[in-house]
mmCIF file with all atom_site columns, C-alpha atoms and ligand atoms in Angstrom:
data_model
loop_
_atom_site.group_PDB
_atom_site.id
_atom_site.type_symbol
_atom_site.label_atom_id
_atom_site.label_alt_id
_atom_site.label_comp_id
_atom_site.label_asym_id
_atom_site.label_entity_id
_atom_site.label_seq_id
_atom_site.pdbx_PDB_ins_code
_atom_site.Cartn_x
_atom_site.Cartn_y
_atom_site.Cartn_z
_atom_site.occupancy
_atom_site.B_iso_or_equiv
_atom_site.pdbx_formal_charge
_atom_site.auth_seq_id
_atom_site.auth_comp_id
_atom_site.auth_asym_id
_atom_site.auth_atom_id
_atom_site.pdbx_PDB_model_num
ATOM   1   C CA . MET A 1 1   ? 0.059   0.084  -0.077 1.00 73.00 ? 1   MET A CA 1
ATOM   2   C CA . LYS A 1 2   ? 1.219   3.288  -0.947 1.00 91.00 ? 2   LYS A CA 1
ATOM   3   C CA . ARG A 1 3   ? 2.010   5.401  2.322  1.00 97.00 ? 3   ARG A CA 1
ATOM   4   C CA . LEU A 1 4   ? 0.106   8.354  3.255  1.00 98.00 ? 4   LEU A CA 1
ATOM   5   C CA . LYS A 1 5   ? 2.275   11.825 3.051  1.00 98.00 ? 5   LYS A CA 1
ATOM   6   C CA . LEU A 1 6   ? 1.455   13.525 5.953  1.00 98.00 ? 6   LEU A CA 1
ATOM   7   C CA . GLY A 1 7   ? 2.050   16.874 7.646  1.00 98.00 ? 7   GLY A CA 1
ATOM   8   C CA . VAL A 1 8   ? 1.931   18.040 11.392 1.00 98.00 ? 8   VAL A CA 1
ATOM   9   C CA . LEU A 1 9   ? 1.630   21.535 12.845 1.00 98.00 ? 9   LEU A CA 1
ATOM   10  C CA . GLY A 1 10  ? 2.327   21.707 16.795 1.00 98.00 ? 10  GLY A CA 1
ATOM   11  C CA . SER A 1 11  ? 3.096   24.389 19.036 1.00 97.00 ? 11  SER A CA 1
ATOM   12  C CA . GLY A 1 12  ? 4.358   22.622 22.053 1.00 96.00 ? 12  GLY A CA 1
ATOM   13  C CA . ARG A 1 13  ? 5.470   19.262 23.686 1.00 97.00 ? 13  ARG A CA 1
ATOM   14  C CA . GLY A 1 14  ? 4.303   17.012 20.575 1.00 98.00 ? 14  GLY A CA 1
ATOM   15  C CA . SER A 1 15  ? 3.180   13.989 22.617 1.00 98.00 ? 15  SER A CA 1
ATOM   16  C CA . ASN A 1 16  ? 0.618   13.537 20.240 1.00 98.00 ? 16  ASN A CA 1
ATOM   17  C CA . PHE A 1 17  ? 2.856   13.341 17.327 1.00 98.00 ? 17  PHE A CA 1
ATOM   18  C CA . VAL A 1 18  ? 5.106   11.118 19.371 1.00 98.00 ? 18  VAL A CA 1
ATOM   19  C CA . ALA A 1 19  ? 2.390   8.716  19.449 1.00 98.00 ? 19  ALA A CA 1
ATOM   20  C CA . LEU A 1 20  ? 1.640   9.005  16.269 1.00 98.00 ? 20  LEU A CA 1
ATOM   21  C CA . ALA A 1 21  ? 5.040   8.334  14.893 1.00 98.00 ? 21  ALA A CA 1
ATOM   22  C CA . ALA A 1 22  ? 5.346   5.130  17.217 1.00 98.00 ? 22  ALA A CA 1
ATOM   23  C CA . ALA A 1 23  ? 2.607   3.778  15.523 1.00 98.00 ? 23  ALA A CA 1
ATOM   24  C CA . VAL A 1 24  ? 4.029   4.424  11.898 1.00 98.00 ? 24  VAL A CA 1
ATOM   25  C CA . ALA A 1 25  ? 7.484   3.091  13.172 1.00 98.00 ? 25  ALA A CA 1
ATOM   26  C CA . GLU A 1 26  ? 5.460   -0.105 14.353 1.00 98.00 ? 26  GLU A CA 1
ATOM   27  C CA . GLY A 1 27  ? 4.192   -0.594 10.828 1.00 98.00 ? 27  GLY A CA 1
ATOM   28  C CA . LYS A 1 28  ? 0.916   -0.035 12.072 1.00 98.00 ? 28  LYS A CA 1
ATOM   29  C CA . VAL A 1 29  ? -0.035  3.115  9.774  1.00 98.00 ? 29  VAL A CA 1
ATOM   30  C CA . ALA A 1 30  ? 0.561   3.508  6.192  1.00 98.00 ? 30  ALA A CA 1
ATOM   31  C CA . ALA A 1 31  ? 2.339   6.495  6.452  1.00 98.00 ? 31  ALA A CA 1
ATOM   32  C CA . GLU A 1 32  ? 5.324   8.647  6.673  1.00 98.00 ? 32  GLU A CA 1
ATOM   33  C CA . PHE A 1 33  ? 5.987   12.224 7.536  1.00 98.00 ? 33  PHE A CA 1
ATOM   34  C CA . VAL A 1 34  ? 7.260   14.684 5.248  1.00 98.00 ? 34  VAL A CA 1
ATOM   35  C CA . VAL A 1 35  ? 7.156   17.809 7.317  1.00 98.00 ? 35  VAL A CA 1
ATOM   36  C CA . VAL A 1 36  ? 6.592   18.895 11.096 1.00 98.00 ? 36  VAL A CA 1
ATOM   37  C CA . GLY A 1 37  ? 6.204   22.548 11.243 1.00 98.00 ? 37  GLY A CA 1
ATOM   38  C CA . SER A 1 38  ? 5.676   24.920 14.428 1.00 98.00 ? 38  SER A CA 1
ATOM   39  C CA . ASP A 1 39  ? 4.857   28.949 14.976 1.00 96.00 ? 39  ASP A CA 1
ATOM   40  C CA . GLN A 1 40  ? 7.200   28.247 18.230 1.00 96.00 ? 40  GLN A CA 1
ATOM   41  C CA . ALA A 1 41  ? 11.386  28.060 17.257 1.00 97.00 ? 41  ALA A CA 1
ATOM   42  C CA . ASP A 1 42  ? 11.699  26.700 20.589 1.00 97.00 ? 42  ASP A CA 1
ATOM   43  C CA . ALA A 1 43  ? 8.575   24.023 20.464 1.00 98.00 ? 43  ALA A CA 1
ATOM   44  C CA . LYS A 1 44  ? 9.826   20.060 22.016 1.00 98.00 ? 44  LYS A CA 1
ATOM   45  C CA . ILE A 1 45  ? 7.542   19.161 18.562 1.00 98.00 ? 45  ILE A CA 1
ATOM   46  C CA . LEU A 1 46  ? 10.307  19.924 16.441 1.00 98.00 ? 46  LEU A CA 1
ATOM   47  C CA . GLU A 1 47  ? 13.238  18.080 18.478 1.00 98.00 ? 47  GLU A CA 1
ATOM   48  C CA . GLU A 1 48  ? 11.023  15.410 18.446 1.00 98.00 ? 48  GLU A CA 1
ATOM   49  C CA . ALA A 1 49  ? 11.001  15.380 14.881 1.00 98.00 ? 49  ALA A CA 1
ATOM   50  C CA . LYS A 1 50  ? 14.848  15.805 14.506 1.00 98.00 ? 50  LYS A CA 1
ATOM   51  C CA . ASN A 1 51  ? 15.400  13.474 16.255 1.00 98.00 ? 51  ASN A CA 1
ATOM   52  C CA . ARG A 1 52  ? 13.454  11.082 13.815 1.00 98.00 ? 52  ARG A CA 1
ATOM   53  C CA . GLU A 1 53  ? 15.391  12.555 10.920 1.00 98.00 ? 53  GLU A CA 1
ATOM   54  C CA . ILE A 1 54  ? 11.817  14.176 9.557  1.00 98.00 ? 54  ILE A CA 1
ATOM   55  C CA . PRO A 1 55  ? 12.337  17.493 7.735  1.00 98.00 ? 55  PRO A CA 1
ATOM   56  C CA . THR A 1 56  ? 11.350  20.238 10.340 1.00 98.00 ? 56  THR A CA 1
ATOM   57  C CA . LEU A 1 57  ? 9.983   24.217 9.575  1.00 97.00 ? 57  LEU A CA 1
ATOM   58  C CA . VAL A 1 58  ? 9.147   27.285 11.871 1.00 97.00 ? 58  VAL A CA 1
ATOM   59  C CA . CYS A 1 59  ? 7.359   30.006 10.559 1.00 94.00 ? 59  CYS A CA 1
ATOM   60  C CA . PRO A 1 60  ? 7.600   33.712 12.231 1.00 89.00 ? 60  PRO A CA 1
ATOM   61  C CA . ASN A 1 61  ? 5.320   34.177 15.096 1.00 87.00 ? 61  ASN A CA 1
ATOM   62  C CA . GLY A 1 62  ? 4.090   38.000 13.991 1.00 86.00 ? 62  GLY A CA 1
ATOM   63  C CA . LYS A 1 63  ? 2.369   40.170 15.737 1.00 90.00 ? 63  LYS A CA 1
ATOM   64  C CA . TYR A 1 64  ? -0.695  38.385 16.822 1.00 91.00 ? 64  TYR A CA 1
ATOM   65  C CA . ARG A 1 65  ? -1.202  35.912 19.708 1.00 88.00 ? 65  ARG A CA 1
ATOM   66  C CA . THR A 1 66  ? -3.999  33.822 18.420 1.00 92.00 ? 66  THR A CA 1
ATOM   67  C CA . LYS A 1 67  ? -3.382  33.562 14.409 1.00 93.00 ? 67  LYS A CA 1
ATOM   68  C CA . LEU A 1 68  ? -0.504  34.348 11.801 1.00 93.00 ? 68  LEU A CA 1
ATOM   69  C CA . GLU A 1 69  ? -0.635  37.217 9.790  1.00 93.00 ? 69  GLU A CA 1
ATOM   70  C CA . GLU A 1 70  ? -2.002  36.203 6.525  1.00 94.00 ? 70  GLU A CA 1
ATOM   71  C CA . GLU A 1 71  ? 1.099   36.290 4.559  1.00 96.00 ? 71  GLU A CA 1
ATOM   72  C CA . ILE A 1 72  ? 3.324   34.053 6.965  1.00 96.00 ? 72  ILE A CA 1
ATOM   73  C CA . GLU A 1 73  ? 0.444   31.273 6.680  1.00 97.00 ? 73  GLU A CA 1
ATOM   74  C CA . GLU A 1 74  ? 0.496   31.580 2.816  1.00 97.00 ? 74  GLU A CA 1
ATOM   75  C CA . GLY A 1 75  ? 4.366   30.702 3.115  1.00 97.00 ? 75  GLY A CA 1
ATOM   76  C CA . LEU A 1 76  ? 3.755   28.276 5.881  1.00 97.00 ? 76  LEU A CA 1
ATOM   77  C CA . ALA A 1 77  ? 0.960   27.032 3.531  1.00 98.00 ? 77  ALA A CA 1
ATOM   78  C CA . GLU A 1 78  ? 2.966   26.796 0.067  1.00 98.00 ? 78  GLU A CA 1
ATOM   79  C CA . GLN A 1 79  ? 5.782   24.839 2.004  1.00 98.00 ? 79  GLN A CA 1
ATOM   80  C CA . MET A 1 80  ? 3.196   22.270 3.067  1.00 98.00 ? 80  MET A CA 1
ATOM   81  C CA . VAL A 1 81  ? 2.450   21.706 -0.185 1.00 98.00 ? 81  VAL A CA 1
ATOM   82  C CA . LYS A 1 82  ? 5.608   21.914 -1.668 1.00 98.00 ? 82  LYS A CA 1
ATOM   83  C CA . SER A 1 83  ? 6.654   19.231 1.026  1.00 98.00 ? 83  SER A CA 1
ATOM   84  C CA . GLY A 1 84  ? 4.095   17.049 -0.706 1.00 98.00 ? 84  GLY A CA 1
ATOM   85  C CA . VAL A 1 85  ? 1.650   16.719 2.147  1.00 98.00 ? 85  VAL A CA 1
ATOM   86  C CA . GLU A 1 86  ? -1.527  14.575 1.938  1.00 98.00 ? 86  GLU A CA 1
ATOM   87  C CA . LEU A 1 87  ? -2.769  14.757 5.122  1.00 98.00 ? 87  LEU A CA 1
ATOM   88  C CA . LEU A 1 88  ? -2.000  17.751 7.481  1.00 98.00 ? 88  LEU A CA 1
ATOM   89  C CA . ILE A 1 89  ? -2.359  17.265 11.147 1.00 99.00 ? 89  ILE A CA 1
ATOM   90  C CA . LEU A 1 90  ? -2.967  19.872 13.854 1.00 98.00 ? 90  LEU A CA 1
ATOM   91  C CA . ALA A 1 91  ? -1.547  18.393 17.110 1.00 98.00 ? 91  ALA A CA 1
ATOM   92  C CA . GLY A 1 92  ? -1.532  20.836 19.452 1.00 97.00 ? 92  GLY A CA 1
ATOM   93  C CA . TYR A 1 93  ? -1.245  23.855 17.183 1.00 97.00 ? 93  TYR A CA 1
ATOM   94  C CA . MET A 1 94  ? -2.642  27.056 18.877 1.00 95.00 ? 94  MET A CA 1
ATOM   95  C CA . ARG A 1 95  ? -3.677  29.242 16.345 1.00 96.00 ? 95  ARG A CA 1
ATOM   96  C CA . VAL A 1 96  ? -6.581  29.830 14.365 1.00 96.00 ? 96  VAL A CA 1
ATOM   97  C CA . VAL A 1 97  ? -6.171  28.122 10.960 1.00 97.00 ? 97  VAL A CA 1
ATOM   98  C CA . LYS A 1 98  ? -7.401  30.693 8.124  1.00 97.00 ? 98  LYS A CA 1
ATOM   99  C CA . ARG A 1 99  ? -7.941  31.054 4.517  1.00 97.00 ? 99  ARG A CA 1
ATOM   100 C CA . PRO A 1 100 ? -4.059  30.092 3.226  1.00 98.00 ? 100 PRO A CA 1
ATOM   101 C CA . LEU A 1 101 ? -4.202  26.520 5.115  1.00 98.00 ? 101 LEU A CA 1
ATOM   102 C CA . LEU A 1 102 ? -7.993  26.013 4.569  1.00 98.00 ? 102 LEU A CA 1
ATOM   103 C CA . SER A 1 103 ? -7.955  26.870 0.559  1.00 97.00 ? 103 SER A CA 1
ATOM   104 C CA . ARG A 1 104 ? -5.199  23.909 0.212  1.00 97.00 ? 104 ARG A CA 1
ATOM   105 C CA . PHE A 1 105 ? -5.830  21.623 2.795  1.00 98.00 ? 105 PHE A CA 1
ATOM   106 C CA . GLY A 1 106 ? -9.755  21.969 3.339  1.00 97.00 ? 106 GLY A CA 1
ATOM   107 C CA . GLY A 1 107 ? -11.198 18.728 3.658  1.00 97.00 ? 107 GLY A CA 1
ATOM   108 C CA . ALA A 1 108 ? -7.907  17.157 4.291  1.00 98.00 ? 108 ALA A CA 1
ATOM   109 C CA . MET A 1 109 ? -6.830  18.926 7.867  1.00 98.00 ? 109 MET A CA 1
ATOM   110 C CA . ILE A 1 110 ? -7.764  17.293 10.725 1.00 98.00 ? 110 ILE A CA 1
ATOM   111 C CA . ASN A 1 111 ? -7.119  18.600 14.630 1.00 98.00 ? 111 ASN A CA 1
ATOM   112 C CA . ILE A 1 112 ? -7.502  16.543 17.975 1.00 98.00 ? 112 ILE A CA 1
ATOM   113 C CA . HIS A 1 113 ? -9.037  18.422 20.934 1.00 98.00 ? 113 HIS A CA 1
ATOM   114 C CA . PRO A 1 114 ? -9.200  17.390 24.525 1.00 98.00 ? 114 PRO A CA 1
ATOM   115 C CA . SER A 1 115 ? -13.165 17.470 24.980 1.00 98.00 ? 115 SER A CA 1
ATOM   116 C CA . LEU A 1 116 ? -15.913 15.568 23.992 1.00 98.00 ? 116 LEU A CA 1
ATOM   117 C CA . LEU A 1 117 ? -16.504 18.619 20.954 1.00 98.00 ? 117 LEU A CA 1
ATOM   118 C CA . PRO A 1 118 ? -19.126 20.433 20.539 1.00 98.00 ? 118 PRO A CA 1
ATOM   119 C CA . ALA A 1 119 ? -18.592 20.445 24.415 1.00 98.00 ? 119 ALA A CA 1
ATOM   120 C CA . PHE A 1 120 ? -15.789 22.828 25.430 1.00 98.00 ? 120 PHE A CA 1
ATOM   121 C CA . PRO A 1 121 ? -14.130 24.443 22.225 1.00 98.00 ? 121 PRO A CA 1
ATOM   122 C CA . GLY A 1 122 ? -11.458 26.661 23.198 1.00 97.00 ? 122 GLY A CA 1
ATOM   123 C CA . LEU A 1 123 ? -8.344  27.001 24.844 1.00 96.00 ? 123 LEU A CA 1
ATOM   124 C CA . ARG A 1 124 ? -7.593  24.427 27.926 1.00 97.00 ? 124 ARG A CA 1
ATOM   125 C CA . ALA A 1 125 ? -10.816 22.345 27.156 1.00 98.00 ? 125 ALA A CA 1
ATOM   126 C CA . TRP A 1 126 ? -9.970  19.970 30.196 1.00 98.00 ? 126 TRP A CA 1
ATOM   127 C CA . GLU A 1 127 ? -9.941  22.799 32.682 1.00 98.00 ? 127 GLU A CA 1
ATOM   128 C CA . GLN A 1 128 ? -13.080 24.005 31.229 1.00 98.00 ? 128 GLN A CA 1
ATOM   129 C CA . ALA A 1 129 ? -14.851 20.419 31.737 1.00 98.00 ? 129 ALA A CA 1
ATOM   130 C CA . TRP A 1 130 ? -13.238 20.063 35.079 1.00 98.00 ? 130 TRP A CA 1
ATOM   131 C CA . LYS A 1 131 ? -14.695 23.303 36.186 1.00 98.00 ? 131 LYS A CA 1
ATOM   132 C CA . ALA A 1 132 ? -17.898 22.664 34.827 1.00 98.00 ? 132 ALA A CA 1
ATOM   133 C CA . GLY A 1 133 ? -18.221 19.930 37.262 1.00 98.00 ? 133 GLY A CA 1
ATOM   134 C CA . VAL A 1 134 ? -19.317 17.309 34.422 1.00 98.00 ? 134 VAL A CA 1
ATOM   135 C CA . LYS A 1 135 ? -18.508 13.214 35.110 1.00 98.00 ? 135 LYS A CA 1
ATOM   136 C CA . GLU A 1 136 ? -17.215 12.717 31.582 1.00 98.00 ? 136 GLU A CA 1
ATOM   137 C CA . THR A 1 137 ? -15.002 14.194 28.926 1.00 98.00 ? 137 THR A CA 1
ATOM   138 C CA . GLY A 1 138 ? -12.842 12.816 26.341 1.00 98.00 ? 138 GLY A CA 1
ATOM   139 C CA . CYS A 1 139 ? -11.195 13.807 23.349 1.00 98.00 ? 139 CYS A CA 1
ATOM   140 C CA . THR A 1 140 ? -12.252 14.310 19.474 1.00 98.00 ? 140 THR A CA 1
ATOM   141 C CA . VAL A 1 141 ? -10.334 13.836 16.035 1.00 98.00 ? 141 VAL A CA 1
ATOM   142 C CA . HIS A 1 142 ? -12.145 16.265 13.474 1.00 98.00 ? 142 HIS A CA 1
ATOM   143 C CA . TRP A 1 143 ? -11.985 17.969 10.237 1.00 98.00 ? 143 TRP A CA 1
ATOM   144 C CA . VAL A 1 144 ? -10.982 21.567 10.436 1.00 98.00 ? 144 VAL A CA 1
ATOM   145 C CA . ASN A 1 145 ? -13.163 24.265 8.718  1.00 98.00 ? 145 ASN A CA 1
ATOM   146 C CA . GLU A 1 146 ? -13.377 28.198 9.525  1.00 96.00 ? 146 GLU A CA 1
ATOM   147 C CA . VAL A 1 147 ? -15.065 27.621 13.000 1.00 97.00 ? 147 VAL A CA 1
ATOM   148 C CA . VAL A 1 148 ? -12.657 27.129 15.591 1.00 96.00 ? 148 VAL A CA 1
ATOM   149 C CA . ASP A 1 149 ? -12.922 23.619 16.938 1.00 97.00 ? 149 ASP A CA 1
ATOM   150 C CA . GLY A 1 150 ? -16.439 23.209 14.484 1.00 97.00 ? 150 GLY A CA 1
ATOM   151 C CA . GLY A 1 151 ? -15.788 21.130 11.996 1.00 98.00 ? 151 GLY A CA 1
ATOM   152 C CA . SER A 1 152 ? -17.412 17.579 11.847 1.00 98.00 ? 152 SER A CA 1
ATOM   153 C CA . VAL A 1 153 ? -16.217 15.093 14.588 1.00 98.00 ? 153 VAL A CA 1
ATOM   154 C CA . ILE A 1 154 ? -14.610 11.620 13.022 1.00 98.00 ? 154 ILE A CA 1
ATOM   155 C CA . ARG A 1 155 ? -14.373 9.909  16.271 1.00 98.00 ? 155 ARG A CA 1
ATOM   156 C CA . GLN A 1 156 ? -14.292 10.462 19.716 1.00 98.00 ? 156 GLN A CA 1
ATOM   157 C CA . ILE A 1 157 ? -12.882 8.764  23.006 1.00 98.00 ? 157 ILE A CA 1
ATOM   158 C CA . ARG A 1 158 ? -14.948 9.212  26.241 1.00 98.00 ? 158 ARG A CA 1
ATOM   159 C CA . VAL A 1 159 ? -12.983 9.905  29.259 1.00 98.00 ? 159 VAL A CA 1
ATOM   160 C CA . PRO A 1 160 ? -14.316 9.624  32.720 1.00 98.00 ? 160 PRO A CA 1
ATOM   161 C CA . VAL A 1 161 ? -13.836 12.632 35.442 1.00 98.00 ? 161 VAL A CA 1
ATOM   162 C CA . GLU A 1 162 ? -12.714 10.701 38.804 1.00 98.00 ? 162 GLU A CA 1
ATOM   163 C CA . VAL A 1 163 ? -13.072 11.896 42.168 1.00 96.00 ? 163 VAL A CA 1
ATOM   164 C CA . GLY A 1 164 ? -10.186 13.889 43.348 1.00 97.00 ? 164 GLY A CA 1
ATOM   165 C CA . ASP A 1 165 ? -9.149  14.863 39.917 1.00 98.00 ? 165 ASP A CA 1
ATOM   166 C CA . SER A 1 166 ? -7.299  18.293 39.569 1.00 98.00 ? 166 SER A CA 1
ATOM   167 C CA . ALA A 1 167 ? -7.627  19.387 36.307 1.00 98.00 ? 167 ALA A CA 1
ATOM   168 C CA . GLU A 1 168 ? -3.750  18.484 35.598 1.00 98.00 ? 168 GLU A CA 1
ATOM   169 C CA . THR A 1 169 ? -4.620  14.720 36.181 1.00 98.00 ? 169 THR A CA 1
ATOM   170 C CA . LEU A 1 170 ? -7.411  14.914 34.261 1.00 98.00 ? 170 LEU A CA 1
ATOM   171 C CA . HIS A 1 171 ? -5.593  16.223 30.989 1.00 98.00 ? 171 HIS A CA 1
ATOM   172 C CA . GLY A 1 172 ? -3.216  13.342 31.799 1.00 98.00 ? 172 GLY A CA 1
ATOM   173 C CA . ARG A 1 173 ? -5.842  11.024 31.273 1.00 98.00 ? 173 ARG A CA 1
ATOM   174 C CA . ILE A 1 174 ? -7.196  12.610 28.359 1.00 98.00 ? 174 ILE A CA 1
ATOM   175 C CA . GLN A 1 175 ? -3.921  12.520 26.728 1.00 98.00 ? 175 GLN A CA 1
ATOM   176 C CA . LYS A 1 176 ? -3.560  9.185  26.836 1.00 98.00 ? 176 LYS A CA 1
ATOM   177 C CA . ALA A 1 177 ? -6.499  8.274  25.399 1.00 98.00 ? 177 ALA A CA 1
ATOM   178 C CA . GLU A 1 178 ? -5.481  11.135 22.601 1.00 98.00 ? 178 GLU A CA 1
ATOM   179 C CA . HIS A 1 179 ? -2.321  9.288  22.090 1.00 98.00 ? 179 HIS A CA 1
ATOM   180 C CA . CYS A 1 180 ? -4.819  6.080  20.754 1.00 98.00 ? 180 CYS A CA 1
ATOM   181 C CA . LEU A 1 181 ? -7.086  7.995  18.904 1.00 99.00 ? 181 LEU A CA 1
ATOM   182 C CA . LEU A 1 182 ? -4.763  9.958  16.593 1.00 99.00 ? 182 LEU A CA 1
ATOM   183 C CA . PRO A 1 183 ? -3.353  7.219  15.480 1.00 98.00 ? 183 PRO A CA 1
ATOM   184 C CA . GLU A 1 184 ? -6.333  4.836  14.816 1.00 98.00 ? 184 GLU A CA 1
ATOM   185 C CA . VAL A 1 185 ? -7.882  7.222  12.707 1.00 98.00 ? 185 VAL A CA 1
ATOM   186 C CA . VAL A 1 186 ? -5.055  8.296  10.732 1.00 98.00 ? 186 VAL A CA 1
ATOM   187 C CA . ARG A 1 187 ? -4.501  4.599  10.191 1.00 98.00 ? 187 ARG A CA 1
ATOM   188 C CA . ASP A 1 188 ? -8.109  4.405  8.888  1.00 98.00 ? 188 ASP A CA 1
ATOM   189 C CA . LEU A 1 189 ? -7.942  7.568  6.961  1.00 98.00 ? 189 LEU A CA 1
ATOM   190 C CA . ALA A 1 190 ? -4.478  6.068  5.107  1.00 98.00 ? 190 ALA A CA 1
ATOM   191 C CA . GLU A 1 191 ? -6.493  3.058  4.458  1.00 97.00 ? 191 GLU A CA 1
ATOM   192 C CA . GLY A 1 192 ? -9.792  4.755  3.261  1.00 96.00 ? 192 GLY A CA 1
ATOM   193 C CA . ARG A 1 193 ? -11.944 3.038  5.996  1.00 97.00 ? 193 ARG A CA 1
ATOM   194 C CA . ILE A 1 194 ? -12.783 6.991  6.951  1.00 97.00 ? 194 ILE A CA 1
ATOM   195 C CA . PRO A 1 195 ? -14.537 9.068  4.226  1.00 96.00 ? 195 PRO A CA 1
ATOM   196 C CA . TRP A 1 196 ? -11.947 11.844 3.335  1.00 97.00 ? 196 TRP A CA 1
ATOM   197 C CA . LEU A 1 197 ? -14.194 15.559 3.041  1.00 96.00 ? 197 LEU A CA 1
ATOM   198 C CA . LYS A 1 198 ? -11.314 16.027 0.199  1.00 95.00 ? 198 LYS A CA 1
ATOM   199 C CA . ASP A 1 199 ? -8.912  13.018 -0.760 1.00 95.00 ? 199 ASP A CA 1
ATOM   200 C CA . PRO A 1 200 ? -5.809  14.816 -2.444 1.00 93.00 ? 200 PRO A CA 1
ATOM   201 C CA . ARG A 1 201 ? -5.234  11.586 -3.659 1.00 93.00 ? 201 ARG A CA 1
ATOM   202 C CA . LYS A 1 202 ? -7.912  11.114 -6.070 1.00 88.00 ? 202 LYS A CA 1
ATOM   203 C CA . LYS A 1 203 ? -7.517  13.811 -8.082 1.00 70.00 ? 203 LYS A CA 1
HETATM 204 C C1 . GAR B 2 .   ? -3.050  18.241 23.148 1.00 77.67 ? 1   GAR B C1 1
HETATM 205 O O1 . GAR B 2 .   ? -4.061  18.048 24.887 1.00 77.67 ? 1   GAR B O1 1
HETATM 206 C C2 . GAR B 2 .   ? -4.154  18.516 22.256 1.00 77.67 ? 1   GAR B C2 1
HETATM 207 O O2 . GAR B 2 .   ? -5.264  18.042 22.597 1.00 77.67 ? 1   GAR B O2 1
HETATM 208 C C3 . GAR B 2 .   ? -4.248  20.180 22.734 1.00 77.67 ? 1   GAR B C3 1
HETATM 209 O O3 . GAR B 2 .   ? -3.276  20.524 22.800 1.00 77.67 ? 1   GAR B O3 1
HETATM 210 C C4 . GAR B 2 .   ? -2.403  19.525 23.443 1.00 77.67 ? 1   GAR B C4 1
HETATM 211 C C5 . GAR B 2 .   ? -1.244  19.353 22.737 1.00 77.67 ? 1   GAR B C5 1
HETATM 212 O O4 . GAR B 2 .   ? -0.433  18.258 23.482 1.00 77.67 ? 1   GAR B O4 1
HETATM 213 N N1 . GAR B 2 .   ? -5.012  21.159 21.403 1.00 77.67 ? 1   GAR B N1 1
HETATM 214 C C6 . GAR B 2 .   ? -5.790  21.738 21.676 1.00 77.67 ? 1   GAR B C6 1
HETATM 215 O O5 . GAR B 2 .   ? -6.120  22.011 23.041 1.00 77.67 ? 1   GAR B O5 1
HETATM 216 C C7 . GAR B 2 .   ? -5.980  22.486 20.105 1.00 77.67 ? 1   GAR B C7 1
HETATM 217 N N2 . GAR B 2 .   ? -7.231  23.426 20.591 1.00 77.67 ? 1   GAR B N2 1
HETATM 218 P P1 . GAR B 2 .   ? 0.860   17.520 22.635 1.00 77.67 ? 1   GAR B P1 1
HETATM 219 O O6 . GAR B 2 .   ? 1.882   18.838 22.156 1.00 77.67 ? 1   GAR B O6 1
HETATM 220 O O7 . GAR B 2 .   ? 1.765   16.815 23.730 1.00 77.67 ? 1   GAR B O7 1
HETATM 221 O O8 . GAR B 2 .   ? 0.390   16.761 21.676 1.00 77.67 ? 1   GAR B O8 1
#
């Protein structure tokens, strides 16, 4: 089977990338990483990619905190295209995605989010759930569109909130579930077992 070409964007630790990279290395996911990018030059995810000899790129921060400037995102999107990315994965990427990435990767871009969407979109979703006192939360992989955390849900895992949990212990449990969910979804997209909104391999 031809391997699906993956691009990853992340702003932080990269534990989801590491889990996915392990599944790829073990032959569980028919895919290969063509590039890992970040808006943070010192993000651990870049170091994790370099350790695995995967090409990396960093884009400038720009003047906004929550989104990239249009020209910067344009450059990032062009580099992703040049690298041959077929599926773009947002794994802890903390910028709102705009037209430059959406016009090229809409229908072929997924995000992992630490709640059962549509509940608790936005930042620190585990803390939102913990503060709201829900008994159950979880994680979601969804298609990315122009609505923040609003694209259609692909798959979710439920995670219980336990007595005595802090926001951090809850996040730890959610992350364990994320590390199963993301590789499973990418495996099934690569094998065509999950329908794509727009599969770039079928032109
Ligand atoms: C993950 O929990 C991911 O769901 C979350 O950031 C964390 C990144 O961890 N993403 C969001 O909140 C996006 N809205 P990682 O860098 O260790 O993979």
